CSV table of C-alpha atoms in Angstrom, one decimal:
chain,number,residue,atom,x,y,z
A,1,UNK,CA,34.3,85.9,34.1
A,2,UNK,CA,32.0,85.9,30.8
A,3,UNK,CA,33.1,86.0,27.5
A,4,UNK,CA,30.3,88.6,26.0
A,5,UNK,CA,31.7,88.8,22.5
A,6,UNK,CA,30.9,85.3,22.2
A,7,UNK,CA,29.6,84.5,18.5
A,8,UNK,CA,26.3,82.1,18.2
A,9,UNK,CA,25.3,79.7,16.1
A,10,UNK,CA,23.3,81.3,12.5
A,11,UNK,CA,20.8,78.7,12.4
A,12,UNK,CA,20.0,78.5,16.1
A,13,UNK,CA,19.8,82.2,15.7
A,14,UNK,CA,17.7,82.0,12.8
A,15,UNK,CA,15.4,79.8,14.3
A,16,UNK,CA,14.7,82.3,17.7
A,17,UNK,CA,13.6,85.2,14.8
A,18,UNK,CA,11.5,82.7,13.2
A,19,UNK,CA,9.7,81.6,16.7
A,20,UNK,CA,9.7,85.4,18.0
A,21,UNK,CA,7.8,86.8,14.5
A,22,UNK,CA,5.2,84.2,14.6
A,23,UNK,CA,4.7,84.7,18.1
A,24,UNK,CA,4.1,88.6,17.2
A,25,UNK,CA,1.9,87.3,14.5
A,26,UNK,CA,-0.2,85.4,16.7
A,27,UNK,CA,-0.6,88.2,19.7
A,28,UNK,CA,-1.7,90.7,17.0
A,29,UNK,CA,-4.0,88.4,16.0
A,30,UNK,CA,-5.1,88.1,19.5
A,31,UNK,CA,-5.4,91.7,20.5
A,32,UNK,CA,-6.9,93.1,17.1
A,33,UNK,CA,-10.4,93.8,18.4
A,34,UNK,CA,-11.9,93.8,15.0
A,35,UNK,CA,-10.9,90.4,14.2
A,36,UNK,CA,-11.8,89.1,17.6
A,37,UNK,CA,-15.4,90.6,17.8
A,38,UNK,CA,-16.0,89.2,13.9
A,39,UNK,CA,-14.4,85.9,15.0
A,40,UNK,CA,-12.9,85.5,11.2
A,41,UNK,CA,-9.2,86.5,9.5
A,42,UNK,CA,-10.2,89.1,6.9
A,43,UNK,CA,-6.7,89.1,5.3
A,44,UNK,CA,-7.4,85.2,4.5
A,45,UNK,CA,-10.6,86.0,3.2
A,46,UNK,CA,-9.3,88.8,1.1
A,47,UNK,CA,-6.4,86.3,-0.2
A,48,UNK,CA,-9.3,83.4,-1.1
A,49,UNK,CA,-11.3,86.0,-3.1
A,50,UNK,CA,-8.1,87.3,-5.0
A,51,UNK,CA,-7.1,83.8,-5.9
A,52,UNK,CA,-10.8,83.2,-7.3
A,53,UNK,CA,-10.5,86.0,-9.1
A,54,UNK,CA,-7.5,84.8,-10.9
A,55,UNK,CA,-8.6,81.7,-11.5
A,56,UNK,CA,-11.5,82.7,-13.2
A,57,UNK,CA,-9.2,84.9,-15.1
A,58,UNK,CA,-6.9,82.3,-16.1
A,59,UNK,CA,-10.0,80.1,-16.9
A,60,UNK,CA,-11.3,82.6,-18.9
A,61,UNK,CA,-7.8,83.3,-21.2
A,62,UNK,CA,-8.2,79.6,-21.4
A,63,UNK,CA,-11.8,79.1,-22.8
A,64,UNK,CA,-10.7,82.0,-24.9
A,65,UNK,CA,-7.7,80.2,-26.4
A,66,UNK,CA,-9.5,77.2,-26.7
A,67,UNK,CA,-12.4,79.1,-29.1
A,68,UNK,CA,-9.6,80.7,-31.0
A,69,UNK,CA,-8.0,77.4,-31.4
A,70,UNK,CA,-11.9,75.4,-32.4
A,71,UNK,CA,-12.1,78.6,-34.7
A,72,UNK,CA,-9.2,77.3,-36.1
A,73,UNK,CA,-9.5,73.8,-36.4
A,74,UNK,CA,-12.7,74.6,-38.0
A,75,UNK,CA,-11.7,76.7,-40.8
A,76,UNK,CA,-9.1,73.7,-41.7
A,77,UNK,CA,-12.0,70.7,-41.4
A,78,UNK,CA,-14.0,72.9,-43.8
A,79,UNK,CA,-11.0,73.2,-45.8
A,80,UNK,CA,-10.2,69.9,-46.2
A,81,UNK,CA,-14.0,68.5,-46.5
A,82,UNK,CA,-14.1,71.2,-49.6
A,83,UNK,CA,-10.9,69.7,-50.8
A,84,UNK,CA,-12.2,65.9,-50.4
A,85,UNK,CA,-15.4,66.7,-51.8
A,86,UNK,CA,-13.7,68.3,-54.9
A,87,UNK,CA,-11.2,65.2,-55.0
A,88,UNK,CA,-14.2,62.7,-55.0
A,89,UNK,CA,-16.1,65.1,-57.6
A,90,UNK,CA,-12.5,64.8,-60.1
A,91,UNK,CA,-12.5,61.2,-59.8
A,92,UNK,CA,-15.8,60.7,-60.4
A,93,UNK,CA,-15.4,62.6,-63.4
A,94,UNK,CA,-12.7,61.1,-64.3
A,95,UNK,CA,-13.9,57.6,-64.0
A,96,UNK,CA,-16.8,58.7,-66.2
A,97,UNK,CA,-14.7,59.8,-68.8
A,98,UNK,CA,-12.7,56.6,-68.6
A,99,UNK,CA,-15.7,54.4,-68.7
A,100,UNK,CA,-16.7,56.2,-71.8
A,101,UNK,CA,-13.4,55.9,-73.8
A,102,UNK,CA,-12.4,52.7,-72.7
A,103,UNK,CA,-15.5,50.6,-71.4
A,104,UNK,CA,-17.2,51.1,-74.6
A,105,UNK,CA,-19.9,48.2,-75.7
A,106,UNK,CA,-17.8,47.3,-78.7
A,107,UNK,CA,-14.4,47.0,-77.1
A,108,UNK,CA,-16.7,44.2,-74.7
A,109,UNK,CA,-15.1,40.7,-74.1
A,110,UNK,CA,-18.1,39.1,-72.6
A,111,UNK,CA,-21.1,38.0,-73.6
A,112,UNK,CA,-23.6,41.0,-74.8
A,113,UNK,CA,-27.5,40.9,-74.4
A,114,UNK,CA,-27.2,42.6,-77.6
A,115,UNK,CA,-25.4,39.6,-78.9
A,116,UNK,CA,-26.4,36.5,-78.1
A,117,UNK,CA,-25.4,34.6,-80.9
A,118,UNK,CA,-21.6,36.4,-80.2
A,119,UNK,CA,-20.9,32.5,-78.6
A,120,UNK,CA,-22.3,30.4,-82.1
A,121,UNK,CA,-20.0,33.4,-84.2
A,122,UNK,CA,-16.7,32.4,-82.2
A,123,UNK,CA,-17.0,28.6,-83.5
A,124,UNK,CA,-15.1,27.1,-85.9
A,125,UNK,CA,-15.4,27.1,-89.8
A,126,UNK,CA,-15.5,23.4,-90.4
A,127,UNK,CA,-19.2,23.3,-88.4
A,128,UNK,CA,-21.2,24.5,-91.1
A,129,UNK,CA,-22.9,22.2,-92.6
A,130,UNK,CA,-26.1,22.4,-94.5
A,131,UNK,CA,-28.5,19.9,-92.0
A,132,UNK,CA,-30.4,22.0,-88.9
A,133,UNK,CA,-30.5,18.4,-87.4
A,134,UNK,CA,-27.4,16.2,-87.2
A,135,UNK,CA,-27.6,13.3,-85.6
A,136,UNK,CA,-25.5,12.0,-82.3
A,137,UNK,CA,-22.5,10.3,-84.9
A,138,UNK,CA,-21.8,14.1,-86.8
A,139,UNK,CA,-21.0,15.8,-83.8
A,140,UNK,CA,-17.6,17.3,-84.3
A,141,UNK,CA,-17.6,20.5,-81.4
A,142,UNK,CA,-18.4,19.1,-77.6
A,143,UNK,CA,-19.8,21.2,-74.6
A,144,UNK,CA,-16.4,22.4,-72.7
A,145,UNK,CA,-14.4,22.0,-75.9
A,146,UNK,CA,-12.4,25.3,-76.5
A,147,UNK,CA,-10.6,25.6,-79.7
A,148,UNK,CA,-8.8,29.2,-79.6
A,149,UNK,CA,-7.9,28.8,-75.7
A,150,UNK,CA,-4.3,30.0,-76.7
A,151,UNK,CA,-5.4,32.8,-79.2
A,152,UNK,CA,-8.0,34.3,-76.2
A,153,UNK,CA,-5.6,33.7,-73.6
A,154,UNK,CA,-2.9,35.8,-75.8
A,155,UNK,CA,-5.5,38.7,-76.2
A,156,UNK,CA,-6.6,38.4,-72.5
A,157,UNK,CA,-2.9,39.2,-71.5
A,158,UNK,CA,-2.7,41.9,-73.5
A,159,UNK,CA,-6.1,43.2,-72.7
A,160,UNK,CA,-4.7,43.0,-68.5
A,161,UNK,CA,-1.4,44.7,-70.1
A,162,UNK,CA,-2.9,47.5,-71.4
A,163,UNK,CA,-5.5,48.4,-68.4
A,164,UNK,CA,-2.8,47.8,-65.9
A,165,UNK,CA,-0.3,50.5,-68.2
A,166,UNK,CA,-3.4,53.0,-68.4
A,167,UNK,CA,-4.4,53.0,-64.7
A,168,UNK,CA,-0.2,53.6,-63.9
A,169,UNK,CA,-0.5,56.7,-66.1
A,170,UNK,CA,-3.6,57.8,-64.9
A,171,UNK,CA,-2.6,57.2,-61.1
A,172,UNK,CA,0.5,59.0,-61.5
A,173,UNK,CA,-1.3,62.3,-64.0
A,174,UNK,CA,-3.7,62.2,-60.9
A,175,UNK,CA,-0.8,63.0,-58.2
A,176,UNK,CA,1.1,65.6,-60.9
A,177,UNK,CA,-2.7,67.4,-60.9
A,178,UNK,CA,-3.4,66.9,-57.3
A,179,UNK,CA,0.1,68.6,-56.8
A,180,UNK,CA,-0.7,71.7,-58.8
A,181,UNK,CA,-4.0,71.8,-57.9
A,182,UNK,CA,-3.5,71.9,-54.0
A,183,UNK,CA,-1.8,75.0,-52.1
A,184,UNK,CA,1.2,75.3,-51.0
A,185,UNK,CA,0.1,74.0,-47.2
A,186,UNK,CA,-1.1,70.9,-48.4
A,187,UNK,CA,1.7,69.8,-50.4
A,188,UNK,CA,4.2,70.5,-47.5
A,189,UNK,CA,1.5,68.3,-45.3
A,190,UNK,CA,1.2,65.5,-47.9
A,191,UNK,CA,4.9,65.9,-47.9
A,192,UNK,CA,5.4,65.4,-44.6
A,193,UNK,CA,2.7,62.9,-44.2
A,194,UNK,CA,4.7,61.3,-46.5
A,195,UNK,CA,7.6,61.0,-45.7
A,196,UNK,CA,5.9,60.2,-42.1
A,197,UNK,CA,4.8,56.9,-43.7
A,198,UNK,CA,8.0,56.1,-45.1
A,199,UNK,CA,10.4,56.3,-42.0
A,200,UNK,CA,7.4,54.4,-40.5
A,201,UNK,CA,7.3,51.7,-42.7
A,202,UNK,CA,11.2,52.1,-43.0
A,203,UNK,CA,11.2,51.5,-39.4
A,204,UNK,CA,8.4,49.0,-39.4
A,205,UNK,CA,10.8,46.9,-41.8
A,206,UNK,CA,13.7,47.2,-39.3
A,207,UNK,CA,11.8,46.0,-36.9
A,208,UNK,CA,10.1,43.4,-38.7
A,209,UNK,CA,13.4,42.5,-39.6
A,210,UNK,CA,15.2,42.6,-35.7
A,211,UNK,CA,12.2,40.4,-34.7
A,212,UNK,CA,12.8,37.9,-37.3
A,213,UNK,CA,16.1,37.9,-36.5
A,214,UNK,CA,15.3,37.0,-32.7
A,215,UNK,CA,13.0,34.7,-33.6
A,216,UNK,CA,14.9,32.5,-35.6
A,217,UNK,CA,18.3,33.0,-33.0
A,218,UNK,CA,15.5,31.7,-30.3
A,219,UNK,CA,14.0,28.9,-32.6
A,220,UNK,CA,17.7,28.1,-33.0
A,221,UNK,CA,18.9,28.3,-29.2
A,222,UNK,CA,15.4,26.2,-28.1
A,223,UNK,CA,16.6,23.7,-30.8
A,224,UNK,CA,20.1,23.7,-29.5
A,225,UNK,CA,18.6,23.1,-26.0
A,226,UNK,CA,16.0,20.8,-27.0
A,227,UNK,CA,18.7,18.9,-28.8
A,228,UNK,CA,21.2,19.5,-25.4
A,229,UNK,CA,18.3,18.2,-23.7
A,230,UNK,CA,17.4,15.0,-25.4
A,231,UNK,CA,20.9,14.1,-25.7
A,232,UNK,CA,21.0,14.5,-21.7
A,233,UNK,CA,18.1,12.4,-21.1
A,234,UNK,CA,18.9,9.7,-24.1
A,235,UNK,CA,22.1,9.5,-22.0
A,236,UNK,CA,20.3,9.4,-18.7
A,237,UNK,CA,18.1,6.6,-20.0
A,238,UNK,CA,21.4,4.7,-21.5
A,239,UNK,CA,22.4,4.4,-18.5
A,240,UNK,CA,19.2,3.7,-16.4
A,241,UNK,CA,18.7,0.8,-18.9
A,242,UNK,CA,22.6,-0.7,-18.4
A,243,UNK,CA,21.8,-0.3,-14.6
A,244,UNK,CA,18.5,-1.8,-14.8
A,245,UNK,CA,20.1,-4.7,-17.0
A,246,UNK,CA,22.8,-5.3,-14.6
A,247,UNK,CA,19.8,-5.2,-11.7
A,248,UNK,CA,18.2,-7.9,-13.3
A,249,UNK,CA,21.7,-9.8,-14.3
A,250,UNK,CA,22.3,-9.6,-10.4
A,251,UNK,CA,18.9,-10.9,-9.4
A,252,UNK,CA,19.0,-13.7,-11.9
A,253,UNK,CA,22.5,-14.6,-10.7
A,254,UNK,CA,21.1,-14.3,-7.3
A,255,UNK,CA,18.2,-16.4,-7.3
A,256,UNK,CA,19.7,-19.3,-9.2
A,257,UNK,CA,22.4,-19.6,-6.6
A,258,UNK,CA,20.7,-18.6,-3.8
A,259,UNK,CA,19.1,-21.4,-0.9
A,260,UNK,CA,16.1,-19.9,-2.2
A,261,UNK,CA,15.9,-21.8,-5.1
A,262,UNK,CA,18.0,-25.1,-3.8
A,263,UNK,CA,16.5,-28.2,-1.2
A,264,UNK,CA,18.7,-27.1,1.5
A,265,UNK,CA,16.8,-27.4,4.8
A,266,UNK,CA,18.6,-25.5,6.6
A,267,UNK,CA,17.2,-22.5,4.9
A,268,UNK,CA,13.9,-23.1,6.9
A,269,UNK,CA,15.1,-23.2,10.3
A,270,UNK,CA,14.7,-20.3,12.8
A,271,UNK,CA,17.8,-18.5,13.7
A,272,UNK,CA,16.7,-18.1,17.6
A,273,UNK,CA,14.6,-21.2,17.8
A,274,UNK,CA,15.7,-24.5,16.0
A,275,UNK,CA,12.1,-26.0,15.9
A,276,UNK,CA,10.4,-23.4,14.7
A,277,UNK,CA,10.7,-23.3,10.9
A,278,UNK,CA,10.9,-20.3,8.3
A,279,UNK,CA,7.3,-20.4,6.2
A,280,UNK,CA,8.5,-18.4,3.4
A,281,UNK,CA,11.7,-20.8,3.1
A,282,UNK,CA,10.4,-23.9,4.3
A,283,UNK,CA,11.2,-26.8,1.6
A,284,UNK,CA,9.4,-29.3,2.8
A,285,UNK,CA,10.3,-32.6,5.7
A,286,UNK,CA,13.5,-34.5,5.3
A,287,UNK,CA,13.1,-38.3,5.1
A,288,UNK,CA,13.8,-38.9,8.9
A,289,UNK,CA,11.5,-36.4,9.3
A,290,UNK,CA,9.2,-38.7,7.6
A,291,UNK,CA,10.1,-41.6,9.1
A,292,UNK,CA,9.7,-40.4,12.2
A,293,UNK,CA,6.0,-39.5,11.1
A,294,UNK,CA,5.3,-42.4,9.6
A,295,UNK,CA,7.0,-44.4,12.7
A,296,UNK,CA,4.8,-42.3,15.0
A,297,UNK,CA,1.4,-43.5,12.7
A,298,UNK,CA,2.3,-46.4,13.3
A,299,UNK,CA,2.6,-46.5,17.1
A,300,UNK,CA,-1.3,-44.5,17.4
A,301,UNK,CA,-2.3,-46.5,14.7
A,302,UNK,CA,-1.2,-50.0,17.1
A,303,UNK,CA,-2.4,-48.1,20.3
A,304,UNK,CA,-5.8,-47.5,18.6
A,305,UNK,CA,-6.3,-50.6,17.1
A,306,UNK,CA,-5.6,-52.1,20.7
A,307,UNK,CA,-8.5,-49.3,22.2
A,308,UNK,CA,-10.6,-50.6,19.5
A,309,UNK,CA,-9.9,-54.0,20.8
A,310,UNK,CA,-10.4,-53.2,24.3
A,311,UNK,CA,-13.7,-51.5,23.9
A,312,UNK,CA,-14.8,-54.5,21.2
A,313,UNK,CA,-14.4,-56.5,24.3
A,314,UNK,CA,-15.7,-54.6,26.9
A,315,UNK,CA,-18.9,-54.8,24.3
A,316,UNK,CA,-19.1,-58.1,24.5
A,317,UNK,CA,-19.0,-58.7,28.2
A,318,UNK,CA,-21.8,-55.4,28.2
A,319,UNK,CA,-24.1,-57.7,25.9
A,320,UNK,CA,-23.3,-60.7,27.9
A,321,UNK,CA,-24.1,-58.8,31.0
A,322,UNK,CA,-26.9,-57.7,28.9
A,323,UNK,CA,-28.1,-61.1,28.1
A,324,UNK,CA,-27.8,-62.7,31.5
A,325,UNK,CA,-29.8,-59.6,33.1
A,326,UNK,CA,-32.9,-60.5,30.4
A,327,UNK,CA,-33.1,-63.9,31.2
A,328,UNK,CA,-32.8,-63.1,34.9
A,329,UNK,CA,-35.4,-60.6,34.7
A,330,UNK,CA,-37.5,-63.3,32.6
A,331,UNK,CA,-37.0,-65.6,35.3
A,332,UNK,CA,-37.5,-63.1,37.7
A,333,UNK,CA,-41.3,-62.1,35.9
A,334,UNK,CA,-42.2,-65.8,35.4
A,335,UNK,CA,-42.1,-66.3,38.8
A,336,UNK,CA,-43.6,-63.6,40.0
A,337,UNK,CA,-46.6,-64.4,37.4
A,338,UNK,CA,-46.7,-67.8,39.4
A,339,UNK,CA,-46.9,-66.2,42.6
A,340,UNK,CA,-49.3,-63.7,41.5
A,341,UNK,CA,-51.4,-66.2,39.9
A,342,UNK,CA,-51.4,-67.8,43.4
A,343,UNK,CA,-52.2,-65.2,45.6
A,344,UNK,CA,-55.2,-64.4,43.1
A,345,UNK,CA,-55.8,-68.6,43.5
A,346,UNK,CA,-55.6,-67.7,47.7
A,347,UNK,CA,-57.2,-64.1,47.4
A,348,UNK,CA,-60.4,-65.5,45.6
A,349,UNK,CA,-60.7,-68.7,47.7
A,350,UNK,CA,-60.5,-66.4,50.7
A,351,UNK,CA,-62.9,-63.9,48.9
A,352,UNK,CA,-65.8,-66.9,48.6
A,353,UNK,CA,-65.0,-67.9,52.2
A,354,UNK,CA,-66.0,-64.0,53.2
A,355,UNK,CA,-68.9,-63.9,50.5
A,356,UNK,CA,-70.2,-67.3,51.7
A,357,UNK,CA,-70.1,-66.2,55.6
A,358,UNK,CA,-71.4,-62.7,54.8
A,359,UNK,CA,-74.5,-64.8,52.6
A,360,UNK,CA,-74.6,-67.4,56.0
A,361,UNK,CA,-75.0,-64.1,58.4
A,362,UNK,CA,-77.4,-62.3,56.2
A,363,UNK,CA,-79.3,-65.6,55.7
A,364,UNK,CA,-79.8,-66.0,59.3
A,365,UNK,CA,-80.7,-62.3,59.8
A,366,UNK,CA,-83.7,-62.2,57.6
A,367,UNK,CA,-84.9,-65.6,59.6
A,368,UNK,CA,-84.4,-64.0,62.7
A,369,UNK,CA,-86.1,-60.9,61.9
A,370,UNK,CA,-89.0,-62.7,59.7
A,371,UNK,CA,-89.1,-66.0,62.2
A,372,UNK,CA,-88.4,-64.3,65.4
A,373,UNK,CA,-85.8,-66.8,66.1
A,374,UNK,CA,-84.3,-66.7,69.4
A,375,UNK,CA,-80.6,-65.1,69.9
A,376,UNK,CA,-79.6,-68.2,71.7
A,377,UNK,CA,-80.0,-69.5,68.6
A,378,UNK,CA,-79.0,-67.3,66.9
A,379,UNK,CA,-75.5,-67.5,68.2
A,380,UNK,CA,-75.2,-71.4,68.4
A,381,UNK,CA,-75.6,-70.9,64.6
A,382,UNK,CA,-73.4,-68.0,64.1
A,383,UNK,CA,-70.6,-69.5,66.4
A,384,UNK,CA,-70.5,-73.4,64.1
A,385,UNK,CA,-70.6,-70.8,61.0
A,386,UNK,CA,-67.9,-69.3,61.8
A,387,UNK,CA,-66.0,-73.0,63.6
């Protein structure tokens, strides 16, 4: 029913062993009662403390390498100060020696302290003359004037000719003694060193050279394309100008043939409604137009003269009216002046009536109280008074 020789997968197998040896690893970690009561993994411990250990070795080989190495290093820079210091001490010397066989007072050019009248010695023959105090019209050598300019110029060349020859042979008789003077090290170094400098410089060259080279292929592409460029945009402005000229050719053409520029009135008139007019075409009224203005003028010029008319007459019969009503009211006032002036007449005739009877009564009161007059009396008289 089961095939038991069935073979398994390596890896899957490989992977089981791995899981079942760290699982072993992990329950004798467990059950190790040492490690359990401590509560730390000795064999971890003892692994850091080994790997210190050889660090601290390794560090130490180092630091000891690295001495060896300063050791070294110093021994050389003593070397080599020894060997600059001796360098500067032979060129000192020999400096010294060349200042005293070359740079000698009497071999001088320039003007000496000990010397001043070296200047008065370099003048010409034809200057002495026997007076200490020529005047202004014998003056025959000039500040500035120099007579043998070629014949110290000549000697001056010669002078630069010879220094510059000397100083060759002295800078190449220092290298010959430098080389036989140095060990063996040295030279290989200042060999190398050499030659160091001039595959440097060889290569410096080349590439001073390459970048040359790409600089002037770019300053010459940029031109091309700077020159590619304007060309494109002269074109490009050729032809804006051509189609701005024919623009304004167009326009011109245009507005002189246009209704803009004509005295057509129908220009002016609204496309939806005929009496409205255009503003911005509007040319101005025709001559019926006009007419028709002036006509109309006319007409409200007749009607108001006619208003005018009217209202000229209606002013008249107002100050007619006017007129009438004063002198009716004149009238009117004159005799009511009369009438008052007659009831005043009538009011003061009736007035001196009443003040004469009143005068009459009072009269024949004081008699009949001063008298005793009897009322018979009394009223015989008061009845005729008032008869």
């Amino acid at each position: 029913m089961y095939n038991i020789n069935q073979s398994t997968d390596t890896k899957e197998a490989a992977a089981i062993e791995a899981r079942r040896n760290r699982e072993k690893e992990r329950q004798n970690r467990f059950f190790n009662v040492r490690n359990r009561v401590m509560g730390v993994d000795v064999q971890a411990l003892n692994n850091q403390v080994g790997d210190r250990k050889r660090r601290e070795a390794a560090e130490r080989s180092k630091e000891a390498a690295y001495g060896t190495s300063q050791v070294q290093y110093d021994v050389v820079v003593q070397m080599l100060e020894e060997e600059e210091a001796d360098r500067t001490r032979r060129l000192a010397k020999k400096v010294q020696e060349f200042r005293e066989q070359k740079q000698q007072l009497k071999n001088g050019r320039e003007f000496s302290l000990w010397d001043p009248d070296q200047v008065w010695k370099g003048l010409p023959t034809y200057l002495s003359y026997s007076n200490t105090y020529p005047g202004p019209a014998s003056l025959q050598y000039f500040s500035g004037e120099d007579l043998d300019r070629a014949t110290r110029l000549r000697m001056q060349q010669g002078q630069f000719r010879y220094n510059l020859e000397r100083q060759q042979q002295e800078q190449q008789q220092a290298k010959v003694d430098e080389i036989y003077s140095t060990p063996a090290i040295f030279l290989c170094v200042d060999a190398l060193s050499n030659q160091l400098r001039l595959a440097m410089d060889a290569q410096a060259t080349h590439l001073a050279r390459l970048e040359e080279s790409c600089r002037a292929a770019m300053m010459c592409a940029m031109a091309n394309a700077n020159k590619a460029q304007a060309a494109v945009q002269a074109g490009r402005q050729r032809c804006e100008r051509q189609r701005e000229k024919k623009a304004n050719l167009a326009e011109i053409r245009h507005q002189s043939t246009s209704d803009l520029l004509t005295e057509n009135p129908q220009v002016a008139q609204h496309h939806t409604a005929p009496h409205r007019v255009l503003p911005y075409c509007w040319k101005g009224m025709t001559l019926e137009q006009r007419a028709a203005i002036r006509k109309e003028q006319e007409v409200q010029r007749s009607k108001k003269e006619a208003h005018r008319q009217a209202e000229k007459t209606l002013d008249t019969e107002w100050k007619s009216q006017t007129t009438s009503s004063a002198q009716a009211l004149l009238e009117l006032e004159e005799q009511e002046r009369e009438l008052c002036a007659v009831f005043q007449r009538g009011l003061g005739s009736f007035n001196q009536q009443l003040a004469n009877e009143q005068k009459a009564q009072q009269d024949y009161l004081n008699s009949v109280i001063y008298t005793n007059q009897p009322t018979a009396q009394y009223h015989r008289q008061f009845n005729t008074s008032s008869r």
